[in-house]
mmCIF file of C-alpha atoms in Angstrom:
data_model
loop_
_atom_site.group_PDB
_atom_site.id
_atom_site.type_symbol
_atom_site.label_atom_id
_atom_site.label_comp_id
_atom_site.label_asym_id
_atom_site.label_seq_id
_atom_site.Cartn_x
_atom_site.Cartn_y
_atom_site.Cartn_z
ATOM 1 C CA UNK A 172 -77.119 172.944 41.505
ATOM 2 C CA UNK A 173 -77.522 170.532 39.161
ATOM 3 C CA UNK A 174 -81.746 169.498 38.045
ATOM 4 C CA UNK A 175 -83.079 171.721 40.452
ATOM 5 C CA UNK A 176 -86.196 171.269 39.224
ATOM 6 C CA UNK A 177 -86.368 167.227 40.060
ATOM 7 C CA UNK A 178 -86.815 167.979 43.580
ATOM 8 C CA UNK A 179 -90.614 169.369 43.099
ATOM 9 C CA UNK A 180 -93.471 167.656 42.048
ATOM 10 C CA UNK A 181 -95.129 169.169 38.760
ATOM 11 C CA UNK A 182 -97.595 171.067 40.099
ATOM 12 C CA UNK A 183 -96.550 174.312 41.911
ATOM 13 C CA UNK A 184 -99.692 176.506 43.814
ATOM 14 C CA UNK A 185 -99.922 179.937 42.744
ATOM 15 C CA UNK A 186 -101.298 182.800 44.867
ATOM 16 C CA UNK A 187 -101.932 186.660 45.367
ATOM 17 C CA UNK A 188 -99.769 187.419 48.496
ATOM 18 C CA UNK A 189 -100.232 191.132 49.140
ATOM 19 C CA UNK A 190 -101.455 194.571 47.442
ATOM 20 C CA UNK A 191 -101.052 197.727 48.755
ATOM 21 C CA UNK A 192 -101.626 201.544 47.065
ATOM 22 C CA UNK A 193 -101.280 204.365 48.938
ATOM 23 C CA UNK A 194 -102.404 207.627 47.610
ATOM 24 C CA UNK A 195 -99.274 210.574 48.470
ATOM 25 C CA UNK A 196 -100.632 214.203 47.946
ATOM 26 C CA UNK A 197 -98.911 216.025 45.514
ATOM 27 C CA UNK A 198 -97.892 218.942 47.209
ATOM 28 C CA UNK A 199 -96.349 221.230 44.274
ATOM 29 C CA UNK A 200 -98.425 221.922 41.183
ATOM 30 C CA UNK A 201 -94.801 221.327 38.827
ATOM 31 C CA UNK A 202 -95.495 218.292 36.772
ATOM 32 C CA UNK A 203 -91.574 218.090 35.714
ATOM 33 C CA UNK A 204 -89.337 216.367 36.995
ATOM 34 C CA UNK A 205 -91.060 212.991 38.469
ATOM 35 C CA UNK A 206 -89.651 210.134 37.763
ATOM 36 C CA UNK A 207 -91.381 206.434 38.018
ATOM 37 C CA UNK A 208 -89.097 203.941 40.070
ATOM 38 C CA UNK A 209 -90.123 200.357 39.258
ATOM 39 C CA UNK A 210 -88.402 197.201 41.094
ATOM 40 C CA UNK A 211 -89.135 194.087 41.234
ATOM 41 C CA UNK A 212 -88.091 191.200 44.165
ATOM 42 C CA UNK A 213 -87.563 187.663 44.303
ATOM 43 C CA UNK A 214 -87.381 186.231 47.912
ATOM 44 C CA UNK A 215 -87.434 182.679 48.747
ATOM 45 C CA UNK A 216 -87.900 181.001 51.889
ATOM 46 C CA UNK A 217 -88.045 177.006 53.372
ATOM 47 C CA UNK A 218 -91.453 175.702 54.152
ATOM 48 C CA UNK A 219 -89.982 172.472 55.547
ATOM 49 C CA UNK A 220 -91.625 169.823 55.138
ATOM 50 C CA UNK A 221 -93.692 170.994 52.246
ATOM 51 C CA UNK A 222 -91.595 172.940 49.597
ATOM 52 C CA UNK A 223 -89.967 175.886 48.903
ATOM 53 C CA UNK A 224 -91.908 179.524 48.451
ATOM 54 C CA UNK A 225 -91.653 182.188 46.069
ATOM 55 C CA UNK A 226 -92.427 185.681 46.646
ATOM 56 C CA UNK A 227 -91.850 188.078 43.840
ATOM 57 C CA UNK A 228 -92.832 191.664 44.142
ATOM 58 C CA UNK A 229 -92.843 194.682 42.431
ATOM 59 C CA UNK A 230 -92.759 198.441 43.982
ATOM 60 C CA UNK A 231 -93.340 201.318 41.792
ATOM 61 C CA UNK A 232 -92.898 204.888 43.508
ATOM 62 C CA UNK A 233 -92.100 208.550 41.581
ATOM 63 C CA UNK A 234 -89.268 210.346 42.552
ATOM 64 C CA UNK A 235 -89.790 212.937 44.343
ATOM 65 C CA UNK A 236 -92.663 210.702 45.810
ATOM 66 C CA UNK A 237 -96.396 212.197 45.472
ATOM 67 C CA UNK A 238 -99.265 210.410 43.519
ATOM 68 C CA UNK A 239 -98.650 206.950 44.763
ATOM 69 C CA UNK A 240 -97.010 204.252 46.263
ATOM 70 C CA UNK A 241 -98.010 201.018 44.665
ATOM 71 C CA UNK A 242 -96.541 197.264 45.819
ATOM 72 C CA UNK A 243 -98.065 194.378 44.102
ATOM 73 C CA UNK A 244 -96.538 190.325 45.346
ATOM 74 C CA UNK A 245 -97.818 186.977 43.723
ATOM 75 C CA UNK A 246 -95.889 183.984 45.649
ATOM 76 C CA UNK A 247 -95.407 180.176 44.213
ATOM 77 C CA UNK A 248 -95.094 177.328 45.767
ATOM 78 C CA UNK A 249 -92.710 174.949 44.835
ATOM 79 C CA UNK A 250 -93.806 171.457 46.121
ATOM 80 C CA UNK A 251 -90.768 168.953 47.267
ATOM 81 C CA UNK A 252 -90.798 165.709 45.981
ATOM 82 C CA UNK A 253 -90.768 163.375 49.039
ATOM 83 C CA UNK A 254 -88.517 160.564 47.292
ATOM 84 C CA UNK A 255 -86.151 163.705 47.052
ATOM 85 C CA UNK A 256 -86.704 166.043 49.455
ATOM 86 C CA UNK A 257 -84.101 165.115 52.232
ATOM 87 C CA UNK A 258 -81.309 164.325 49.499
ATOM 88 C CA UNK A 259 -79.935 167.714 49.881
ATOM 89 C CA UNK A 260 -78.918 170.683 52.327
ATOM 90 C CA UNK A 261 -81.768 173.443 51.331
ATOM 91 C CA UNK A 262 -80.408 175.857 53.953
ATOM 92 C CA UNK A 263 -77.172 176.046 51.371
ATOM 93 C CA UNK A 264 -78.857 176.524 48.154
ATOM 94 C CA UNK A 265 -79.243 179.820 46.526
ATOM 95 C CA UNK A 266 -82.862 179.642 46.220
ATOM 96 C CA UNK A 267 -83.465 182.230 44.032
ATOM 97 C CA UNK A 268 -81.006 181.735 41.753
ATOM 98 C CA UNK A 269 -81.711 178.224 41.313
ATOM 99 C CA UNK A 270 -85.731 179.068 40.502
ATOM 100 C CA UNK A 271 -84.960 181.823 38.196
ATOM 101 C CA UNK A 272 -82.515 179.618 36.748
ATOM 102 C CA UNK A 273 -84.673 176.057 36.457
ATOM 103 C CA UNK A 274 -88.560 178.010 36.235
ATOM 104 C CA UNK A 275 -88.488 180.556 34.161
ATOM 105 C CA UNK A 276 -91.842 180.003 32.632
ATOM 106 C CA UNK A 277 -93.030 180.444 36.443
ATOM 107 C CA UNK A 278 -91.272 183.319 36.631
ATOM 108 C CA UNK A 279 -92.779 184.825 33.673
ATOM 109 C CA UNK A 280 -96.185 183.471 35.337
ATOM 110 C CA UNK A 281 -95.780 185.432 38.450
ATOM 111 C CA UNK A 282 -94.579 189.045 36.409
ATOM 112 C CA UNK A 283 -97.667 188.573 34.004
ATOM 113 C CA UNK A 284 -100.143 188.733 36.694
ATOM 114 C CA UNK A 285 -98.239 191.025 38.747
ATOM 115 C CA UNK A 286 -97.972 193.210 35.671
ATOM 116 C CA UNK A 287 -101.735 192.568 34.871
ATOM 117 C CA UNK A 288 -102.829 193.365 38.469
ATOM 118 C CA UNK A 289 -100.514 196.839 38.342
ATOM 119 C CA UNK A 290 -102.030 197.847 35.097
ATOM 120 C CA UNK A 291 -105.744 197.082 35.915
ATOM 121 C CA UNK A 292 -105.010 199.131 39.761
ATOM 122 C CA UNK A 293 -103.251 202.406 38.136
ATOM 123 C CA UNK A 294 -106.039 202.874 35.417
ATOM 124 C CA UNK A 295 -108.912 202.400 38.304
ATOM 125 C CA UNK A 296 -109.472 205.675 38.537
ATOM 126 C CA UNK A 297 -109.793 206.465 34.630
ATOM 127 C CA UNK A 298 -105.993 207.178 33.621
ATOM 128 C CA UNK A 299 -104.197 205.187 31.264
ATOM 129 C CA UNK A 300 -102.951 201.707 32.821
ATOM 130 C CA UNK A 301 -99.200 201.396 33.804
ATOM 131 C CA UNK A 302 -97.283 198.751 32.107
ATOM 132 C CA UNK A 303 -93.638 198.349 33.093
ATOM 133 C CA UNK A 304 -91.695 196.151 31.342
ATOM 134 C CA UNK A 305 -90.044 193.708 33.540
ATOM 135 C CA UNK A 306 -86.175 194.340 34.531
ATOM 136 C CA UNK A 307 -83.793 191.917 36.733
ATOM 137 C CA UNK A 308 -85.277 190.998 39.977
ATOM 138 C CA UNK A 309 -83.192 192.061 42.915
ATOM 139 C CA UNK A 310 -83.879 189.120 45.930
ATOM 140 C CA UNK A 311 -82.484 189.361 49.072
ATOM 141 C CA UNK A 312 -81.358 185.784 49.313
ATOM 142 C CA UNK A 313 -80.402 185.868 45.749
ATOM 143 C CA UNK A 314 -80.599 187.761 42.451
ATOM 144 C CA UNK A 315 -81.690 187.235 39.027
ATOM 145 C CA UNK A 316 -80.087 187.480 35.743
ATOM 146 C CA UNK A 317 -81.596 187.770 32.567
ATOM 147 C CA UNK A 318 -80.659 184.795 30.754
ATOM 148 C CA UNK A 319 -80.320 186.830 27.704
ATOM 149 C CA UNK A 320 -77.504 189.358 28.754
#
């Protein structure tokens, strides 16, 4: 899709959207072997008449799973333009692909403070803050690839 971007006014609302940490006993005293599972999630969704919302999310788990189970999601939304709004079929737009494509400051917007709010969480409790270093969203009404690959 061609100027994306022209359909929405400037200003886009940013919010948090959900936390969740649950602590998982660790039930064997072997420390090797874990393995941290990061993802991250687009998912975008119609708010008709209004705009278009952005959910991104990121999951981090260890494999096998004890410690924690941490999901962090920021959401954006993407106000229509009302001269604009009704000059196209939203229903057949790839929504994510067409925000990761046109916003990608807002992208990096939404991982910052999802990445912020994951570090400041896992050190809570004195340990060293978690940092993961964003990889390629996986959305289920789209996907994201880095523009750089």
């Amino acid at each position: 899709m061609e100027n994306f971007a022209s359909y929405f006014t400037k200003d886009s609302k940013i919010m948090l959207e959900n936390v969740s940490y649950e602590s998982v006993p660790v039930l064997k005293e072997q420390t090797k072997g874990k393995k941290l599972d990061c993802k991250d999630s687009i998912v975008a969704s119609i708010k008709y008449p209004l705009g278009v919302r952005i959910v991104f999310n990121r999951r981090m788990t260890f494999d096998p799973e004890e410690l924690f189970v941490l999901s962090v999601s920021f959401s954006a939304l993407l106000k229509f333009d009302p001269e604009k709004r009704d000059l196209v079929d939203w229903r057949s737009v790839d929504l994510v692909k067409e925000f990761t494509r046109a916003f990608p400051t807002l992208l990096a917007t939404l991982n910052a403070r999802t990445t912020l709010l994951v570090a400041q969480i896992t050190s809570a409790a004195g340990a060293s803050p978690l940092i993961p270093i964003a990889a390629r969203p996986q959305g289920t009404t789209g996907s994201y690839k880095n523009p750089e690959q």
